Short mmCIF file of N, CA and C in Angstrom, two decimals:
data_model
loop_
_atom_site.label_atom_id
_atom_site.label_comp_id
_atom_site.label_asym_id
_atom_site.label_seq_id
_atom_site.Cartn_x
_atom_site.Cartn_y
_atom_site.Cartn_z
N UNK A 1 18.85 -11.78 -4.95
CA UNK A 1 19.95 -11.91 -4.01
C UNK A 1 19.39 -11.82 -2.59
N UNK A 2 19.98 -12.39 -1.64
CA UNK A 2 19.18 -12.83 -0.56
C UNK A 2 19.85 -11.71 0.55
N UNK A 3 18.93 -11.40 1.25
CA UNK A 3 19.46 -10.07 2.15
C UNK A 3 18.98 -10.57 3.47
N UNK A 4 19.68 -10.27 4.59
CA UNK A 4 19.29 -10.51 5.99
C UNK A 4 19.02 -8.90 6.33
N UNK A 5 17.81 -9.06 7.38
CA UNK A 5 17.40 -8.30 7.57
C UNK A 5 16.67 -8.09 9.35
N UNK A 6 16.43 -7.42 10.04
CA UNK A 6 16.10 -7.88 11.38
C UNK A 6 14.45 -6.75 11.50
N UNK A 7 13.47 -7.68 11.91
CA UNK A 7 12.14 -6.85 12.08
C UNK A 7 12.08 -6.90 13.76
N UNK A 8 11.10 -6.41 14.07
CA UNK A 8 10.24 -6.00 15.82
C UNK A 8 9.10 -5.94 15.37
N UNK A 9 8.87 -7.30 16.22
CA UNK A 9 6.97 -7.32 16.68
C UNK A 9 7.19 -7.17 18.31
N UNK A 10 6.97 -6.13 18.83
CA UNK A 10 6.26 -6.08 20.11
C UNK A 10 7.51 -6.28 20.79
N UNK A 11 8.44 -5.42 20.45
CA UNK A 11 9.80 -4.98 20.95
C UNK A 11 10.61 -5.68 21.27
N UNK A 12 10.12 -7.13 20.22
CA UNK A 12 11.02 -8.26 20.50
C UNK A 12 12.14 -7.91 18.46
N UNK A 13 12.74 -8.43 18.64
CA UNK A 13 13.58 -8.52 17.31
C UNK A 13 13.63 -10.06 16.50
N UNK A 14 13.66 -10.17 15.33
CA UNK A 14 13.25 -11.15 14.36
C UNK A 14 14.94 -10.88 13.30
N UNK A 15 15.75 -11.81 13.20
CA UNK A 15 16.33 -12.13 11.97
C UNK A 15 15.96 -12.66 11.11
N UNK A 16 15.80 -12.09 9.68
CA UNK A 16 15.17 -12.69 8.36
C UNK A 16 15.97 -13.11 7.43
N UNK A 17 15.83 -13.55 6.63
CA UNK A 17 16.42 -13.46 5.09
C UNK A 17 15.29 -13.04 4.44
N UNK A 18 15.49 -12.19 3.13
CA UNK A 18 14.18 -11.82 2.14
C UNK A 18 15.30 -11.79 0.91
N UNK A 19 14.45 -12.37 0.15
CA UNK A 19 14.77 -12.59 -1.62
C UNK A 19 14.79 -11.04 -2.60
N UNK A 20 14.35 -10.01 -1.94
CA UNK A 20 13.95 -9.08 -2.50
C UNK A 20 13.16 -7.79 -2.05
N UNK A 21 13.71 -6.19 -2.25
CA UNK A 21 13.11 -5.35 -1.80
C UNK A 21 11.54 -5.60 -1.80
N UNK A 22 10.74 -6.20 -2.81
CA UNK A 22 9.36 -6.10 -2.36
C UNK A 22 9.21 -6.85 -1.06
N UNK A 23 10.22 -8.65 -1.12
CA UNK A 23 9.30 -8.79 -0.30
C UNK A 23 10.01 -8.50 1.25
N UNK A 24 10.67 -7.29 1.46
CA UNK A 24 11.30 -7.52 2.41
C UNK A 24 10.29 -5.81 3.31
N UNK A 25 9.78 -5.15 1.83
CA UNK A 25 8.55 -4.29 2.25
C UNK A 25 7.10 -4.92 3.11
N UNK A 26 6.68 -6.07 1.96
CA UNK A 26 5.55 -6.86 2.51
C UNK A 26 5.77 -7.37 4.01
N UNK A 27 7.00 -7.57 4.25
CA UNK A 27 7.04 -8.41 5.57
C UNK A 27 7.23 -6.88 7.05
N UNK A 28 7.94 -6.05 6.58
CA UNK A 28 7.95 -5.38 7.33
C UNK A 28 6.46 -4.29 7.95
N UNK A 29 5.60 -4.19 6.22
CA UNK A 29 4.23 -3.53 6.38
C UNK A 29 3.26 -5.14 7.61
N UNK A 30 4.06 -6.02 6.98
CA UNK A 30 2.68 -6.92 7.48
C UNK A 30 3.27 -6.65 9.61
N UNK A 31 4.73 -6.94 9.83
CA UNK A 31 5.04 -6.64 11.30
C UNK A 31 4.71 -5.49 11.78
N UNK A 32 4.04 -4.40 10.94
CA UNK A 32 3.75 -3.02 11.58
C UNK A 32 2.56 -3.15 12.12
N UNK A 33 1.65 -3.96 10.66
CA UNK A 33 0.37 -4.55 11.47
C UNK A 33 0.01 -5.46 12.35
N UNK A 34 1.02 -6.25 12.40
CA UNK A 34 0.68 -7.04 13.65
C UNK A 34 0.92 -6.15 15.13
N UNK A 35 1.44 -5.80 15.22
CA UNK A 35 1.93 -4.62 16.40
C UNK A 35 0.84 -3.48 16.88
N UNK A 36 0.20 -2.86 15.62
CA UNK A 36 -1.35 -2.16 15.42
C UNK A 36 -2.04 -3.08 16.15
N UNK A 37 -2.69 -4.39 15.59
CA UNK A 37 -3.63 -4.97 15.65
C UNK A 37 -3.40 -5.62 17.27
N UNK A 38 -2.21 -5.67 17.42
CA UNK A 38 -1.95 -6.63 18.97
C UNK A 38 -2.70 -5.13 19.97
N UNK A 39 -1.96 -3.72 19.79
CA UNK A 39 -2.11 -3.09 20.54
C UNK A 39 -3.85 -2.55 20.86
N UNK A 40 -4.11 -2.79 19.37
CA UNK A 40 -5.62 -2.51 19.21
C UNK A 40 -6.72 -3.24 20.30
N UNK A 41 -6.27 -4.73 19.90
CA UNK A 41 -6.68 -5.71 20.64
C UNK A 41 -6.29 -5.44 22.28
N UNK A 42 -5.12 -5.50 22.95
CA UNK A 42 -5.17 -5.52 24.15
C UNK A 42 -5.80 -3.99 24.82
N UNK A 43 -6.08 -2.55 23.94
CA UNK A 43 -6.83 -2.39 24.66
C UNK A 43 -8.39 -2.21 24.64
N UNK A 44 -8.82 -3.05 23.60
CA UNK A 44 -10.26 -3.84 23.68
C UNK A 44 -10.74 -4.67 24.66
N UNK A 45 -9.31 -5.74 24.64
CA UNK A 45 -9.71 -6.73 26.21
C UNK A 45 -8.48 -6.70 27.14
N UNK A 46 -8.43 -5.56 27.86
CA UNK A 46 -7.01 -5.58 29.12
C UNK A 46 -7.21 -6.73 29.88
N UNK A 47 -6.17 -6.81 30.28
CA UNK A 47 -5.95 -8.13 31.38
C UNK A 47 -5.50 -9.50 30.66
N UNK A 48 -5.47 -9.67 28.95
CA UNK A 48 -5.29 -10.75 28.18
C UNK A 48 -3.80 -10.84 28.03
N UNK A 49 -3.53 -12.42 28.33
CA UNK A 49 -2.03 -12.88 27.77
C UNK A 49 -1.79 -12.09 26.54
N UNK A 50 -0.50 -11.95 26.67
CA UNK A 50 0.23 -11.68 24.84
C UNK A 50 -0.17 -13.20 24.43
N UNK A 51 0.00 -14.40 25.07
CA UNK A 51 -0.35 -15.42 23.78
C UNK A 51 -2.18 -15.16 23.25
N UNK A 52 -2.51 -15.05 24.21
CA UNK A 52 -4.08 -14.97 23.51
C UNK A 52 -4.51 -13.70 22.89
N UNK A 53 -3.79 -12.33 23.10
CA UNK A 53 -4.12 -11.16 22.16
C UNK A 53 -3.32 -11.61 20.37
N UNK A 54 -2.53 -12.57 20.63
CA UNK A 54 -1.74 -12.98 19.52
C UNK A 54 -2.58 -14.15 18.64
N UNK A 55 -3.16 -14.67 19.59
CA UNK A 55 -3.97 -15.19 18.79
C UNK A 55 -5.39 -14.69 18.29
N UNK A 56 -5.50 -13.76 18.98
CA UNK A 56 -6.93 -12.68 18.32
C UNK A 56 -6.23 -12.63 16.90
N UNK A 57 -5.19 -11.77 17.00
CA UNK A 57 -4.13 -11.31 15.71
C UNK A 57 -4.08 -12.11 14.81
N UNK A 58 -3.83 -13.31 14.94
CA UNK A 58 -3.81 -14.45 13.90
C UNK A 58 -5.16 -14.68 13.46
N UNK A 59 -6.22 -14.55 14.17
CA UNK A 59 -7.53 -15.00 13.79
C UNK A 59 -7.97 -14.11 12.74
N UNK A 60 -7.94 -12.49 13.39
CA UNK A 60 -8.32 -11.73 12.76
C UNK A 60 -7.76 -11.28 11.32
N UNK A 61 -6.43 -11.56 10.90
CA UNK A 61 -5.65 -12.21 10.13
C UNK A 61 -6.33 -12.69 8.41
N UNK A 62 -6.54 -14.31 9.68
CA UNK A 62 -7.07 -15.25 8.20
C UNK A 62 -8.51 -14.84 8.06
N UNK A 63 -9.02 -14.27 9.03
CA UNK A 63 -10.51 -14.12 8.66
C UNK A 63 -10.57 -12.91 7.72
N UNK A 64 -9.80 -12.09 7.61
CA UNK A 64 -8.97 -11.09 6.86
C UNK A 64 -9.12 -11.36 5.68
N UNK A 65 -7.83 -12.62 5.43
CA UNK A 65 -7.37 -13.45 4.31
C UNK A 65 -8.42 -13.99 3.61
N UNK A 66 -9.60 -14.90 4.03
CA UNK A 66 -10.88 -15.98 3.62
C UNK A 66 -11.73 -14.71 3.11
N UNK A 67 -11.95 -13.31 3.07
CA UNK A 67 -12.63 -12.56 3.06
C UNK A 67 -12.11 -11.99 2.06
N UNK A 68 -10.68 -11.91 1.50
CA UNK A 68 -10.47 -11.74 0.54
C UNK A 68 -10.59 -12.43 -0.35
N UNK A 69 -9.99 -13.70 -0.44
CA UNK A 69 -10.13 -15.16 -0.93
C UNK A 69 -11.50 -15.11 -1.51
N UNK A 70 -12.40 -14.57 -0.94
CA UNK A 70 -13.85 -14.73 -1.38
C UNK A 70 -14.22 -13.44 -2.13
N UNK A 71 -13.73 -12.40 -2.46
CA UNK A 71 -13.85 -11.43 -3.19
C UNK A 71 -12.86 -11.65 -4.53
N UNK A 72 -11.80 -12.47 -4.40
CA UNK A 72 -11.06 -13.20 -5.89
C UNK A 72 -11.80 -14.12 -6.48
N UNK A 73 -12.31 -14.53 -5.52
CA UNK A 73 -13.66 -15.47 -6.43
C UNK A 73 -14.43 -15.17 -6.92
N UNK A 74 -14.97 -13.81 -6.62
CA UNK A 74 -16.30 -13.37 -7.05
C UNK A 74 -15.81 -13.04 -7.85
N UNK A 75 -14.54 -12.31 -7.63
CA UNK A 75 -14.29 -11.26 -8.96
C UNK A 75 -13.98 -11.93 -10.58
N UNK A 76 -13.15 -12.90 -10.13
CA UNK A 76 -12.76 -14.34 -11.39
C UNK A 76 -14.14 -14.86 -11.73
N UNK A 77 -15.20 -14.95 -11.35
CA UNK A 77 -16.30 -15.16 -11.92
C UNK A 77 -17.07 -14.30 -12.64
N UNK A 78 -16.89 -13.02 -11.90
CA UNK A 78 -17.88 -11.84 -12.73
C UNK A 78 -16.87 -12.08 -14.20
N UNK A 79 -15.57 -11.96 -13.98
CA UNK A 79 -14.70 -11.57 -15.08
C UNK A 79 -14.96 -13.28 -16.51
N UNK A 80 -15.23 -14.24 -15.87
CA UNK A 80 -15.42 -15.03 -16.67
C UNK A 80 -17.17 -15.00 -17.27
N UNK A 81 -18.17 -14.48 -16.92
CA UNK A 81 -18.87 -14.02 -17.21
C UNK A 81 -19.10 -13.00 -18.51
N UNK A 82 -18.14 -12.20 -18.09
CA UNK A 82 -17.62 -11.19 -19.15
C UNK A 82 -17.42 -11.31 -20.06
N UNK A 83 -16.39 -12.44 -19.81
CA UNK A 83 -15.86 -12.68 -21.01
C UNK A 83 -16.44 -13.35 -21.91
N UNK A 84 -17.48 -14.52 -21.49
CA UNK A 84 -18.35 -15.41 -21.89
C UNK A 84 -19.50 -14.21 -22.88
N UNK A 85 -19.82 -13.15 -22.25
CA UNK A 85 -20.85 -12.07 -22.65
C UNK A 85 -19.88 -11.54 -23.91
N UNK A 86 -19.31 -11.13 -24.16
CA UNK A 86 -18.02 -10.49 -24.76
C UNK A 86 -17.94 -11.29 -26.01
N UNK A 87 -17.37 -12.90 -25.70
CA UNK A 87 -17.38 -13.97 -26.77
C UNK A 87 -18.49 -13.86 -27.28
N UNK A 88 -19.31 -13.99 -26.96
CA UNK A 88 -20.64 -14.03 -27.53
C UNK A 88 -21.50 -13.01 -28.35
N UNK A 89 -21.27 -11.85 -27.87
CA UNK A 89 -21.28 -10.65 -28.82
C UNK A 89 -20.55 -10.27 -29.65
N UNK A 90 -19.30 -10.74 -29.80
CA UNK A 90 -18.12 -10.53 -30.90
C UNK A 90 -18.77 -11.97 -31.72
N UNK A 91 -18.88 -13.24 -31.48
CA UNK A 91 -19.46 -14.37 -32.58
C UNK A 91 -20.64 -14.04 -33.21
N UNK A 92 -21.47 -12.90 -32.93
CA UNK A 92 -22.70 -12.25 -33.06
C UNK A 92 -22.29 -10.95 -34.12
N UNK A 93 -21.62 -10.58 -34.07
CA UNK A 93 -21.03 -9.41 -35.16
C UNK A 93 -20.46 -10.36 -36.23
N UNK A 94 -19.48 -11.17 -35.87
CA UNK A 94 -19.07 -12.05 -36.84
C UNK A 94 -20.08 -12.63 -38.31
N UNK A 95 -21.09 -13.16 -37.24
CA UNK A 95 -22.14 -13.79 -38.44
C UNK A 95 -23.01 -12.93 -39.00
N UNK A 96 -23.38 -11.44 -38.61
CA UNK A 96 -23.91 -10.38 -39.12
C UNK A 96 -23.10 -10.05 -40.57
N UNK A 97 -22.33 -10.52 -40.74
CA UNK A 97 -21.88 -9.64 -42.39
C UNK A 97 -21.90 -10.63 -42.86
#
């Protein structure tokens, strides 16, 4: 069931719709961090636009995201590995009796 809901990034206000308590958690944890990360950022580099500390935010973000992206990969590989090791030692007991 679809719920409206209103967030704040940076003491501005956002009307939403969300499909669901999780994802109406995810969106609000992810606007807490953007707000962290903006404030983090501007006072790393004072004197920067909100558009360009916003775009640190976004960068830092997907580079975030690709960094995970690349640890699901590894991990779906070790795990197919496994399993490959696994198959292979269970077809190995098999032909033992």
């Amino acid at each position: 069931m679809a719920q409206k809901i209103t967030i704040r990034i940076l003491e501005r206000q956002f009307p939403l719709t969300v499909e669901s308590p999780v994802q109406e958690k995810r969106i609000r944890d992810a606007a807490e961090k953007v707000d962290e990360k903006y404030y983090e950022i501007a006072r790393q580099y004072p004197g920067r636009s909100t558009d360009e500390i916003l775009s640190f935010v976004a960068l830092n973000a997907f580079v975030e995201a690709a960094g995970l992206e690349d640890e699901i990969d590894r991990q779906r590989k070790e795990e197919e590995s496994l399993h490959a090791r696994l198959k292979g030692y269970l077809k190995n007991i098999d032909t033992e009796k």
